[in-house]
Amino acid sequence: VSKANAIQGTTEQVIARVNARLASFLSAQRAQADALTPRAGELVAALADLTMRGGKRLRSVAIYAGYRAVCPHEAVSGADGDADPTTDVAAAVELLQTYLLIQDDWMDDDEERRGGPSVHAALSRQYADPKLGASLAILAADLAMGFAFELLHAAKFPPHRAAEGRAAFAAMHFEVVCGQQLDLLDHPDVTLTHHLKTGSYTVRGPLKLGALLGDASPEQLLALERIGRPLGIAFQLRDDLLGTFGDTRATGKPAGHDLREGKNTALVAEARAMLGGEARDRLERVLGQRDASPAQLQEVTYSLESSGARARVEAQLTAQLEEAEQALSAAPLVPGGAALLRELLGRIALRDR
Amino acid sequence: VSKANAIQGTTEQVIARVNARLASFLSAQRAQADALTPRAGELVAALADLTMRGGKRLRSVAIYAGYRAVCPHEAVSGADGDADPTTDVAAAVELLQTYLLIQDDWMDDDEERRGGPSVHAALSRQYADPKLGASLAILAADLAMGFAFELLHAAKFPPHRAAEGRAAFAAMHFEVVCGQQLDLLDHPDVTLTHHLKTGSYTVRGPLKLGALLGDASPEQLLALERIGRPLGIAFQLRDDLLGTFGDTRATGKPAGHDLREGKNTALVAEARAMLGGEARDRLERVLGQRDASPAQLQEVTYSLESSGARARVEAQLTAQLEEAEQALSAAPLVPGGAALLRELLGRIALRDR
C-alpha cells in the first residue's frame, strides 16, 4: 500500500509540474500576443483554455515513467522538482494534443470537448460564422503546434541525444497525422489506424521521449517499444469500449457518440464480421446517423453486446495488456521506473473516461 | 553588367540547391509514408506537388543574402555548393510557406494556386466531398509544418546560435499566424496585418535566419531588421497592386481576385478614405462579391485609379523601398552580401508576379 501511495504521489507531482509549466508558458505567450494585438491574445486564450481544462496528463506521466525506467538514480521519489528534465517535453506533448484535438473536433463536427465547447464551436458562435470560426480554430491549432515545438526546443535532452529526441517528436507527429488521415478515410485496417493515430503519441512516443531524456541504451529503447506498442493499442481499444459502453458523465461524450459519428471502431469492425442479415443492416443504417434516436442507438448497442463483438474487443484488450505486461517483466529497466510503468498499465486497463 | 550577372548566377545556384534539397527530402518522406500505407504517401505527394510547382523562392534568396551579408568570406561567388549552410533552413521556410498556402487557400476558398488546383480543391474533387477534402488538406498542411521543423532541426547554425535560430523560426511562425488571424478579421490596421502576415516570413524572418547562420553581430541583426521591416511591407504593397492591376497571366490569379475576395488591401483602405458618395457605395457593393461581373470589377478598378488610391499606394511602396535602401546603405554589412540584398530589393520593387 505504501508503495502504491508513493507511486500515486509521484504521479501527482509530475502532473502538478506539467500544469505549472503549461500555465506559465501560456500566460507568457498570451502577454506576448496581447502586445502584438489583443486579437492575437484571444487566439492564445482559446487554446490555453482547452489545454488547461483538461486531461488526465497520461502522456506526461508516460514520459516521466519512460525517463525513470532508464535513469539509474533514486526513483519513485517524485521529488525531482526543478531537476525533472521531463517537464518541458511533457508540456510540448500536451500542446501537441491540444493542436490535434482542435483539428479533430472540427473534422468530426464535435461541439464538445473536455466538458466545454470545442474551439471551433466556441469561435463559430462568437463570430456567428461557421467558416470563420473553423478558420480561426485552425489558426489556434497552428499556434499550439508552434508552441509545442518551442517547448521541445527548450527540452533538456542530454546533448548527444538532442537530435534523436527532436527526431522522435517529429516522427510521432508524422505518424499521428497519417493515422488521422486513415481514420477520416475509414481505412479497413483498424489496428494500423489505432497504432498510428493514438498509439504513436499516447504511449510509444512519450515512452521514447522519456527514455531519450534519460539517455537510454539501445536495449532499453527496444524494450520500451515492445511495451508501448501493445499498450497504445490497448489504450485505443479501451477508448472504443468507453465510446459506446462508457458512462457518459465520466467520458464527457454524449451517449452513442461513436456510433453517431460513424467511427470505424474495433467494436464496429468485429460486429461487421459477426452480424448477419437484419442486425447487420440495422448497424449500417444507424452508423454515422447524427440524428439516430436513443431507441435506435440502444438497439445497435445491444447488438454489439449480444453478437459477442464487445467480448471479443475486451479479449483483444486483455491480450494487448498481457503482451505489454510480459514485455515489461522481461525488460532491462530500473525497478522504480518499471513500477511506474506497471501503474501506467493499470491506469490504461481500468480507466473509465 | 558582369557584377549583375554574377549576382544573378548566385541567385540561380541558391535556388537550384534549395530545389534539390526539397526534392530529395520530400521523396524520402514519400517513401517513408508509403511504407506506412500508400494513403499517407498520397498526402505527402499532394504537398510535395504544391511545393515543387512553385515559386520564386524569394525567401530562400533572402536567407542566403542575410547570411552573405554578415559572413566575411568570399561572397557573391555562389559556389558554396555543399558548404552552403542556408539550404536546410531555406527548405524549411519553403515548407512553412507550403503549409501556410494550403491553409490560406482553404480559408479564402481559392481554387487555384501556382497555376494548378489548390490542395483542398484537388482533394475535394478526388473524394467528391468538400469537408473531407478540406480536412485532408489541413492534414497535408500539418505534414508540411512538421517537415519544416525537421529541416530546421537539421540546420547548420553555429552551435552557440542554434537556440536563437530555432527561436527566430518559432517567432516568425507565431507572427504569421497572428497576421493571418487579423487578415481574416479584416483588422483595420492594414500595415500591422501586412507586417505580421507577410513581412514576418517573407523578408524579416529569412534575413534574420540567414544572419544567425552567419553568426551575425548584434549591430548586424539590428541593421537587417531595419532593412527587412520596410522591405516586407513593400513586398505586400506590391502584392496588393498586383492583385488588382497585375497581369493575370503573370500573377496566376484571376482578374479582380482581391476585390472578389473582399480583401482589406492597402488599395481598398486608401480608396475608403478618399472615395465618397456613389463611388464609395459601389466599392462596398462589389467588395467580397464573388459573382461580381467583369463590368462591375472594371468600374471599381477604375475608381481605385481615378481616386488616387493607386498613386498613394505606389507612393507608400516607394517610400518603404527608400527606407530599406537607406538602411542598407548605412548598414555594417559585408559588401558582397549587401549587393545581394540590393538585388533582392530590386526584385521586390519590380516583380510582376
XYZ file of C-alpha atoms in Angstrom:
706
model
C 0.000 0.000 0.000
C 2.735 2.458 0.882
C 4.487 1.687 -2.400
C 1.232 2.314 -4.267
C 0.859 5.573 -2.349
C 4.379 6.606 -3.272
C 3.646 5.967 -6.931
C 0.434 7.916 -6.747
C 2.237 10.774 -5.045
C 4.895 10.761 -7.752
C 2.268 10.830 -10.477
C 0.502 13.751 -8.854
C 3.737 15.709 -8.564
C 4.571 15.066 -12.217
C 1.138 16.328 -13.243
C 1.430 19.383 -10.989
C 4.805 20.300 -12.522
C 3.478 19.971 -16.075
C 0.393 22.024 -15.271
C 2.529 24.746 -13.709
C 4.836 24.807 -16.738
C 1.905 24.969 -19.155
C 0.243 27.739 -17.160
C 3.353 29.918 -17.010
C 4.351 29.257 -20.631
C 0.882 30.002 -21.969
C 0.476 33.112 -19.882
C 3.818 34.429 -21.204
C 2.677 33.682 -24.754
C -0.616 35.395 -24.068
C 1.193 38.529 -22.888
C 3.400 38.481 -25.986
C 0.372 38.075 -28.254
C -1.500 40.869 -26.477
C 1.480 43.121 -27.110
C 1.091 42.487 -30.862
C -2.669 42.926 -30.761
C -5.385 41.897 -28.283
C -6.956 39.815 -31.080
C -3.940 37.524 -31.071
C -4.246 37.297 -27.309
C -7.767 35.926 -27.759
C -6.466 33.165 -30.006
C -3.864 32.153 -27.437
C -6.552 32.257 -24.732
C -8.731 29.851 -26.722
C -6.034 27.192 -26.938
C -4.832 27.821 -23.375
C -8.359 27.311 -22.102
C -8.690 23.919 -23.815
C -5.219 22.890 -22.654
C -5.746 23.775 -19.009
C -9.312 22.450 -18.930
C -8.270 19.001 -19.323
C -6.908 15.953 -19.159
C -5.500 13.063 -17.378
C -1.976 14.108 -18.496
C -1.454 10.442 -19.242
C 1.209 11.342 -21.809
C 3.144 13.420 -19.296
C 3.089 10.516 -16.867
C 4.256 8.155 -19.632
C 7.214 10.438 -20.419
C 8.211 10.514 -16.775
C 7.822 6.741 -16.458
C 9.985 6.225 -19.562
C 12.619 8.522 -18.095
C 12.611 6.858 -14.689
C 12.706 3.430 -16.247
C 16.165 4.079 -17.707
C 17.643 6.610 -15.314
C 19.553 4.816 -12.575
C 19.022 7.211 -9.700
C 16.664 7.289 -6.736
C 13.317 6.655 -8.383
C 9.676 6.922 -7.379
C 10.560 9.737 -5.038
C 8.830 12.251 -7.232
C 10.815 14.930 -5.525
C 12.808 15.896 -8.643
C 11.308 19.361 -8.590
C 13.220 21.677 -10.891
C 15.639 18.875 -11.644
C 12.967 16.904 -13.536
C 14.029 17.229 -17.190
C 10.780 15.735 -18.493
C 8.538 18.712 -17.754
C 9.263 20.721 -20.926
C 8.834 17.724 -23.216
C 5.652 16.740 -21.392
C 4.254 20.252 -21.840
C 5.207 20.036 -25.534
C 3.301 16.772 -25.937
C 0.262 18.200 -24.106
C 0.233 21.132 -26.569
C 0.602 18.708 -29.472
C -2.505 17.079 -28.037
C -4.304 20.452 -27.922
C -3.480 21.048 -31.592
C -4.697 17.591 -32.575
C -7.917 17.885 -30.557
C -8.806 21.264 -32.063
C -8.377 19.898 -35.590
C -10.062 16.588 -34.765
C -13.137 18.259 -33.299
C -13.556 20.421 -36.364
C -13.066 17.457 -38.724
C -15.594 15.353 -36.778
C -18.033 18.239 -36.155
C -17.737 17.632 -32.417
C -19.197 20.518 -30.449
C -17.950 19.426 -27.042
C -14.580 18.603 -25.560
C -13.397 18.170 -22.012
C -16.687 19.319 -20.591
C -16.849 22.562 -22.574
C -17.327 23.767 -26.124
C -14.760 22.682 -28.693
C -12.613 25.545 -30.023
C -14.243 25.787 -33.448
C -17.698 25.633 -31.845
C -16.883 28.476 -29.439
C -15.348 30.669 -32.169
C -18.139 29.921 -34.658
C -20.636 31.078 -32.055
C -18.602 34.166 -31.138
C -18.415 35.380 -34.749
C -21.756 33.882 -35.858
C -19.916 32.431 -38.868
C -19.029 28.704 -39.023
C -16.363 29.060 -41.720
C -14.660 31.935 -39.919
C -14.902 30.018 -36.636
C -13.342 26.950 -38.237
C -10.568 29.029 -39.823
C -9.729 30.724 -36.535
C -9.762 27.348 -34.756
C -7.241 26.019 -37.280
C -5.069 29.061 -36.524
C -5.370 28.376 -32.783
C -4.230 24.824 -33.526
C -1.311 26.243 -35.537
C -0.226 28.306 -32.556
C -0.470 25.275 -30.262
C 1.712 23.320 -32.682
C 4.293 26.119 -32.835
C 4.303 26.329 -29.024
C 4.826 22.565 -28.817
C 7.979 22.912 -30.905
C 9.175 25.861 -28.818
C 8.888 23.761 -25.674
C 10.585 20.869 -27.421
C 13.473 23.169 -28.315
C 13.822 24.077 -24.635
C 13.935 20.406 -23.620
C 16.829 19.221 -21.522
C 17.947 16.189 -23.526
C 21.494 15.032 -22.872
C 23.330 16.999 -25.622
C 24.327 13.897 -27.580
C 20.683 12.699 -27.637
C 19.044 16.027 -28.559
C 18.868 15.371 -32.310
C 17.370 11.945 -31.630
C 14.833 13.459 -29.248
C 13.681 16.039 -31.781
C 13.517 13.361 -34.475
C 11.363 11.185 -32.201
C 8.969 14.084 -31.721
C 8.786 14.725 -35.474
C 8.234 11.017 -36.190
C 5.442 10.914 -33.636
C 3.814 13.914 -35.285
C 4.136 12.322 -38.719
C 2.513 9.094 -37.544
C -0.383 10.720 -35.761
C -1.241 12.859 -38.801
C -1.141 9.781 -41.045
C -3.316 7.927 -38.523
C -5.848 10.736 -38.571
C -5.897 10.536 -42.366
C -6.611 6.782 -42.246
C -9.345 7.421 -39.711
C -11.014 10.031 -41.943
C -10.845 7.622 -44.881
C -12.331 4.745 -42.830
C -9.285 2.651 -43.576
C -10.173 -1.048 -43.223
C -7.108 -1.829 -41.084
C -8.379 -0.560 -37.736
C -5.327 -1.799 -35.846
C -2.964 0.155 -38.102
C -5.119 3.254 -37.717
C -5.050 2.873 -33.922
C -1.331 2.208 -33.928
C -0.643 5.410 -35.882
C -3.350 7.728 -34.676
C -3.350 7.044 -30.967
C -0.568 4.673 -30.051
C 2.099 6.903 -31.540
C 1.681 9.936 -29.321
C -0.156 8.436 -26.370
C 2.258 5.752 -25.275
C 5.023 4.795 -27.709
C 6.235 8.316 -28.466
C 6.111 9.555 -24.851
C 7.968 6.477 -23.561
C 10.665 7.003 -26.171
C 10.988 10.721 -25.414
C 11.308 9.976 -21.708
C 13.874 7.283 -22.381
C 15.959 9.640 -24.542
C 15.844 12.267 -21.785
C 17.317 9.575 -19.530
C 19.976 8.608 -22.080
C 18.573 5.095 -22.577
C 20.593 2.211 -24.016
C 19.507 0.662 -27.352
C 18.206 -2.389 -25.422
C 16.095 -0.184 -23.190
C 14.649 1.719 -26.147
C 13.729 -1.562 -27.807
C 12.140 -2.865 -24.597
C 10.055 0.303 -24.225
C 8.928 -0.001 -27.842
C 7.822 -3.587 -27.077
C 5.857 -2.350 -24.067
C 4.486 0.767 -25.740
C 3.157 -0.805 -28.884
C 0.559 -3.134 -27.274
C -0.153 -0.563 -24.572
C -1.010 2.063 -27.185
C -3.364 -0.310 -28.943
C -4.906 -1.248 -25.588
C -5.475 2.445 -24.880
C -7.424 2.851 -28.094
C -9.430 -0.363 -27.608
C -10.432 0.944 -24.186
C -11.387 4.220 -25.864
C -13.595 2.343 -28.309
C -15.314 0.460 -25.484
C -15.832 3.678 -23.492
C -17.180 5.499 -26.553
C -20.046 3.005 -26.762
C -20.463 1.424 -23.326
C -18.869 4.059 -21.083
C -20.590 6.202 -18.508
C -21.380 9.385 -20.422
C -20.874 11.536 -17.325
C -17.353 10.197 -16.899
C -16.310 10.256 -20.567
C -17.811 13.680 -21.260
C -19.135 12.369 -24.572
C -22.867 12.054 -25.302
C -24.377 8.534 -25.418
C -23.880 6.673 -28.675
C -21.275 9.268 -29.698
C -19.022 6.914 -31.661
C -21.989 5.274 -33.432
C -23.493 8.618 -34.412
C -20.100 9.685 -35.760
C -19.926 6.513 -37.834
C -16.476 5.773 -36.428
C -14.886 2.608 -37.692
C -14.035 1.403 -34.193
C -12.750 -2.044 -33.264
C -16.261 -2.800 -31.978
C -17.836 -1.982 -35.319
C -15.172 -3.952 -37.189
C -15.873 -7.021 -35.028
C -19.634 -6.596 -35.309
C -19.414 -6.349 -39.089
C -17.577 -9.663 -39.126
C -20.102 -11.352 -36.833
C -23.518 -9.876 -37.540
C -25.613 -11.004 -40.483
C -28.970 -10.235 -42.049
C -31.300 -7.844 -40.274
C -28.937 -6.993 -37.395
C -26.087 -6.105 -39.761
C -28.408 -3.950 -41.889
C -29.571 -2.132 -38.776
C -25.999 -1.428 -37.745
C -25.156 0.031 -41.145
C -28.332 2.132 -41.129
C -27.632 3.705 -37.740
C -23.869 4.133 -38.179
C -22.976 7.763 -38.973
C -26.615 8.817 -38.492
C -26.247 12.019 -36.487
C -29.945 12.177 -35.682
C -30.310 8.500 -34.712
C -32.933 8.095 -31.967
C -31.999 6.849 -28.483
C -34.019 3.691 -29.217
C -32.046 3.007 -32.413
C -28.750 3.594 -30.624
C -29.787 1.308 -27.795
C -30.749 -1.459 -30.206
C -27.422 -1.277 -32.020
C -25.502 -1.045 -28.758
C -27.304 -4.180 -27.614
C -26.369 -5.991 -30.818
C -22.703 -5.049 -30.295
C -23.014 -6.835 -26.971
C -25.190 -9.820 -27.940
C -23.178 -10.561 -31.092
C -20.088 -11.073 -28.970
C -18.292 -8.072 -30.514
C -17.840 -6.440 -27.124
C -16.445 -9.639 -25.605
C -14.009 -10.031 -28.480
C -12.735 -6.470 -28.160
C -12.368 -6.960 -24.417
C -10.404 -10.139 -25.124
C -8.155 -8.212 -27.537
C -7.652 -5.576 -24.884
C -6.671 -8.191 -22.315
C -4.289 -9.826 -24.796
C -2.584 -6.496 -25.563
C -2.235 -5.710 -21.866
C -0.761 -9.154 -21.230
C 1.711 -8.642 -24.053
C 2.714 -5.306 -22.521
C 2.973 -6.890 -19.082
C 5.226 -9.685 -20.373
C 7.422 -7.236 -22.239
C 7.678 -5.187 -19.067
C 8.672 -8.177 -16.937
C 11.463 -9.096 -19.335
C 12.752 -5.529 -19.816
C 16.175 -4.326 -18.599
C 14.723 -1.377 -16.699
C 15.328 0.384 -13.395
C 12.933 -1.147 -10.810
C 11.436 2.145 -9.616
C 10.672 3.222 -13.166
C 9.300 -0.199 -14.030
C 6.886 0.178 -11.107
C 5.666 3.470 -12.589
C 5.166 1.742 -15.948
C 3.191 -1.046 -14.285
C 0.987 1.569 -12.643
C 0.511 3.283 -16.028
C -0.506 -0.052 -17.484
C -3.109 -0.416 -14.766
C -4.450 3.091 -15.356
C -4.887 2.341 -19.040
C -6.518 -1.025 -18.332
C -9.002 0.330 -15.819
C -9.691 3.907 -16.881
C -13.339 4.851 -17.147
C -13.002 8.146 -19.000
C 26.981 44.208 -66.041
C 29.316 41.392 -65.068
C 28.594 42.084 -61.397
C 24.857 41.883 -62.106
C 25.465 38.628 -63.972
C 27.413 37.247 -61.045
C 24.573 38.106 -58.689
C 22.039 36.501 -60.974
C 24.201 33.404 -61.231
C 24.480 33.234 -57.459
C 20.729 33.548 -57.055
C 20.136 30.768 -59.560
C 22.552 28.471 -57.773
C 20.906 29.162 -54.425
C 17.504 28.315 -55.893
C 18.846 25.159 -57.548
C 20.319 23.955 -54.256
C 17.069 24.563 -52.377
C 15.032 22.819 -55.059
C 17.362 19.813 -54.983
C 17.153 19.636 -51.188
C 13.362 19.880 -51.241
C 13.095 17.222 -53.935
C 15.300 14.724 -52.141
C 13.796 15.416 -48.710
C 10.228 15.108 -49.950
C 10.931 11.970 -51.914
C 12.464 10.356 -48.815
C 9.393 11.365 -46.809
C 7.157 9.988 -49.525
C 8.944 6.631 -49.371
C 8.626 6.570 -45.588
C 4.921 7.384 -45.795
C 4.351 4.733 -48.468
C 5.951 2.211 -46.146
C 3.311 3.028 -43.517
C 0.474 2.992 -46.027
C 0.135 4.211 -49.625
C -2.634 6.554 -48.440
C -0.108 8.500 -46.400
C 2.120 8.616 -49.478
C -0.681 10.373 -51.350
C -0.850 13.054 -48.675
C 2.889 13.685 -48.932
C 2.588 13.767 -52.724
C -0.092 16.470 -52.517
C 2.093 18.834 -50.528
C 5.240 17.939 -52.488
C 3.437 18.794 -55.710
C 2.454 22.250 -54.485
C 5.945 22.852 -53.094
C 7.806 21.894 -56.250
C 5.303 23.592 -58.562
C 6.201 26.948 -57.415
C 7.659 29.809 -56.577
C 10.205 32.454 -56.883
C 11.999 31.075 -53.796
C 12.322 34.685 -52.748
C 12.576 33.599 -49.109
C 15.445 31.235 -49.865
C 17.293 34.024 -51.641
C 16.637 36.350 -48.689
C 18.115 33.790 -46.269
C 21.216 33.463 -48.412
C 21.541 37.234 -48.745
C 21.218 37.627 -44.962
C 23.912 35.011 -44.479
C 26.284 36.536 -47.020
C 25.717 39.993 -45.612
C 27.313 39.032 -42.302
C 29.701 36.266 -43.271
C 33.109 37.747 -44.050
C 34.311 35.315 -46.689
C 34.440 35.314 -50.486
C 30.917 36.422 -51.340
C 28.755 36.504 -54.457
C 30.628 33.522 -55.801
C 27.625 31.300 -55.337
C 29.931 28.346 -55.491
C 29.361 27.293 -51.881
C 27.837 24.009 -53.002
C 27.562 21.583 -50.113
C 29.232 24.149 -47.880
C 26.212 26.456 -48.090
C 24.632 26.183 -44.615
C 21.494 28.069 -45.647
C 19.958 25.317 -47.784
C 18.243 23.371 -44.972
C 16.769 26.479 -43.377
C 15.642 27.737 -46.792
C 13.909 24.416 -47.485
C 12.284 24.670 -44.042
C 10.930 28.129 -44.832
C 9.655 26.982 -48.242
C 7.735 24.166 -46.500
C 6.409 26.645 -43.957
C 5.143 28.549 -46.994
C 3.501 25.379 -48.375
C 1.701 24.852 -45.065
C 0.505 28.457 -44.963
C -0.647 28.430 -48.593
C -2.659 25.225 -48.144
C -4.463 26.683 -45.134
C -4.851 30.115 -46.709
C -6.406 28.737 -49.878
C -8.934 26.751 -47.897
C -9.774 29.740 -45.668
C -10.199 32.032 -48.702
C -11.957 29.397 -50.860
C -9.257 29.810 -53.504
C -9.404 27.024 -56.065
C -6.141 27.855 -57.813
C -2.557 28.253 -56.743
C 0.681 28.412 -58.661
C -1.008 27.557 -61.919
C -2.783 24.437 -60.641
C -5.560 23.437 -58.275
C -5.141 24.328 -54.619
C -4.690 21.311 -52.339
C -8.165 21.376 -50.780
C -9.727 21.848 -54.226
C -7.864 18.839 -55.646
C -8.696 16.609 -52.663
C -12.323 17.738 -52.540
C -12.674 16.763 -56.173
C -10.864 13.438 -55.689
C -13.175 12.360 -52.864
C -16.250 14.246 -54.106
C -16.657 15.618 -50.574
C -15.680 19.225 -49.723
C -15.439 18.694 -45.963
C -13.310 15.584 -46.349
C -11.165 17.368 -48.944
C -10.684 20.319 -46.594
C -9.837 18.013 -43.675
C -7.265 16.111 -45.714
C -5.784 19.392 -46.948
C -5.358 20.545 -43.350
C -3.556 17.255 -42.642
C -1.300 17.815 -45.667
C -0.528 21.256 -44.224
C 0.223 19.611 -40.865
C 2.744 17.326 -42.520
C 4.373 20.262 -44.309
C 4.682 22.067 -40.980
C 6.223 19.012 -39.316
C 8.667 18.653 -42.218
C 9.599 22.330 -41.893
C 10.600 21.730 -38.275
C 12.535 18.586 -39.213
C 14.578 20.574 -41.716
C 15.045 23.340 -39.169
C 16.415 20.771 -36.727
C 18.947 19.685 -39.345
C 20.086 23.271 -39.901
C 23.748 24.063 -39.566
C 23.631 27.031 -37.211
C 26.860 27.763 -35.359
C 26.276 25.722 -32.169
C 26.101 28.773 -29.906
C 23.430 30.355 -32.164
C 21.248 27.267 -32.652
C 18.761 28.091 -29.871
C 18.429 31.642 -31.220
C 17.888 30.303 -34.733
C 15.112 27.970 -33.647
C 13.535 30.753 -31.580
C 13.607 33.054 -34.630
C 11.792 30.413 -36.659
C 9.167 29.953 -33.935
C 8.688 33.725 -33.596
C 8.227 34.028 -37.354
C 5.602 31.283 -37.257
C 3.802 32.974 -34.357
C 3.690 36.317 -36.172
C 2.464 34.936 -39.469
C -0.379 33.024 -37.788
C -1.420 36.160 -35.873
C -1.232 38.138 -39.132
C -3.475 35.620 -40.849
C -5.940 35.984 -37.982
C -6.006 39.780 -38.383
C -6.493 39.340 -42.109
C -9.486 37.025 -41.580
C -10.993 39.501 -39.138
C -10.491 42.459 -41.534
C -8.441 44.232 -38.913
C -8.490 47.976 -39.593
C -4.710 48.350 -39.224
C -3.632 47.084 -42.660
C 0.028 47.909 -42.069
C 0.144 45.797 -38.906
C -1.577 42.934 -40.724
C 0.977 43.161 -43.554
C 3.853 43.407 -41.142
C 2.764 40.249 -39.326
C 1.239 38.176 -42.095
C 3.707 38.722 -44.888
C 6.667 40.741 -43.702
C 7.479 38.266 -40.937
C 8.258 35.228 -43.035
C 8.930 36.817 -46.402
C 11.755 39.171 -45.556
C 12.379 39.899 -41.879
C 12.423 36.312 -40.667
C 14.525 34.966 -43.557
C 17.110 37.764 -43.215
C 17.404 37.047 -39.503
C 17.724 33.291 -40.035
C 20.446 33.851 -42.627
C 22.250 36.260 -40.347
C 22.173 33.786 -37.455
C 23.582 31.086 -39.740
C 26.431 33.513 -40.411
C 26.905 34.292 -36.694
C 25.916 37.952 -37.071
C 26.820 40.644 -34.556
C 24.005 42.425 -32.651
C 24.589 45.524 -34.824
C 24.192 43.477 -37.994
C 20.984 41.854 -36.743
C 19.581 45.278 -35.926
C 20.580 46.621 -39.349
C 18.901 43.694 -41.106
C 15.757 44.249 -39.065
C 15.789 47.906 -40.208
C 16.113 46.769 -43.822
C 13.661 43.891 -43.557
C 10.807 45.718 -41.954
C 10.128 48.256 -44.746
C 11.056 45.679 -47.377
C 8.443 43.265 -46.060
C 5.776 45.953 -46.122
C 6.884 46.921 -49.649
C 6.500 43.283 -50.709
C 2.913 43.221 -49.537
C 2.055 46.608 -51.063
C 3.374 45.307 -54.371
C 1.213 42.217 -53.844
C -1.836 44.400 -53.321
C -1.116 46.367 -56.505
C -0.573 43.154 -58.491
C -3.763 41.602 -57.099
C -5.790 44.394 -58.683
C -3.710 45.883 -61.512
C -1.346 42.999 -62.307
C -1.224 40.949 -65.485
C -3.420 37.960 -64.637
C -1.279 35.641 -66.754
C 1.821 36.575 -64.772
C 0.244 36.550 -61.303
C -1.716 33.337 -61.881
C -4.723 34.919 -60.145
C -7.984 35.669 -61.982
C -8.817 39.313 -62.728
C -10.322 41.230 -59.829
C -9.285 38.432 -57.496
C -8.600 40.588 -54.443
C -11.798 42.613 -54.942
C -13.937 39.496 -55.300
C -12.363 38.102 -52.133
C -13.216 41.321 -50.320
C -9.624 41.626 -49.120
C -8.888 44.637 -46.989
C -5.862 45.618 -49.071
C -3.926 48.875 -48.807
C -5.669 49.954 -52.026
C -9.091 49.428 -50.523
C -8.074 51.171 -47.295
C -6.874 54.224 -49.279
C -9.955 54.207 -51.504
C -12.247 54.075 -48.471
C -10.524 57.183 -47.138
C -10.765 59.030 -50.455
C -13.959 57.984 -52.184
C -17.328 59.437 -51.259
C -20.981 59.124 -52.261
C -21.852 56.912 -55.174
C -18.289 55.691 -55.882
C -17.759 54.613 -52.281
C -21.128 52.798 -52.238
C -20.202 50.998 -55.450
C -16.889 49.875 -53.960
C -18.609 48.474 -50.878
C -21.241 46.732 -53.026
C -18.687 44.970 -55.221
C -16.171 44.149 -52.492
C -16.398 40.490 -51.460
C -18.972 39.825 -54.192
C -17.756 36.520 -55.630
C -20.055 36.760 -58.649
C -19.279 40.400 -59.459
C -19.452 40.980 -63.226
C -16.366 41.989 -65.248
C -18.017 45.372 -65.862
C -18.511 45.954 -62.118
C -14.928 44.940 -61.386
C -13.632 47.216 -64.115
C -15.610 50.152 -62.792
C -14.287 49.682 -59.264
C -10.748 49.111 -60.531
C -11.042 52.385 -62.438
C -12.210 54.203 -59.311
C -9.199 52.845 -57.390
C -7.089 54.520 -60.044
C -9.038 57.748 -60.578
C -9.469 58.388 -56.855
C -5.722 58.482 -56.455
C -5.677 55.363 -54.238
C -3.324 53.571 -56.602
C -0.947 56.509 -56.720
C -0.926 56.755 -52.948
C -0.140 53.054 -52.514
C 2.620 53.375 -55.108
C 3.993 56.322 -53.175
C 3.921 54.262 -49.968
C 5.724 51.481 -51.779
C 8.410 53.873 -52.985
C 8.793 55.327 -49.505
C 9.215 51.869 -47.954
C 11.779 50.908 -50.582
C 13.685 54.136 -49.972
C 13.669 53.469 -46.250
C 15.049 49.989 -46.912
C 17.640 51.403 -49.301
C 18.810 53.974 -46.759
C 19.008 51.387 -44.012
C 21.012 49.197 -46.365
C 23.473 51.970 -47.229
C 24.137 52.675 -43.559
C 24.404 49.032 -42.508
C 27.649 47.419 -41.271
C 27.454 44.559 -43.777
C 29.847 42.623 -45.991
C 29.882 44.308 -49.439
C 29.159 41.155 -51.453
C 26.155 40.296 -49.275
C 24.948 43.884 -49.367
C 24.969 43.657 -53.173
C 22.729 40.583 -52.953
C 20.374 42.477 -50.660
C 20.258 45.398 -53.070
C 19.366 42.973 -55.850
C 16.629 41.442 -53.649
C 15.283 44.927 -53.041
C 15.103 45.481 -56.788
C 13.340 42.163 -57.337
C 10.697 43.094 -54.780
C 10.292 46.580 -56.235
C 9.892 45.414 -59.822
C 8.303 41.976 -59.595
C 5.286 41.429 -61.787
C 4.001 38.208 -60.228
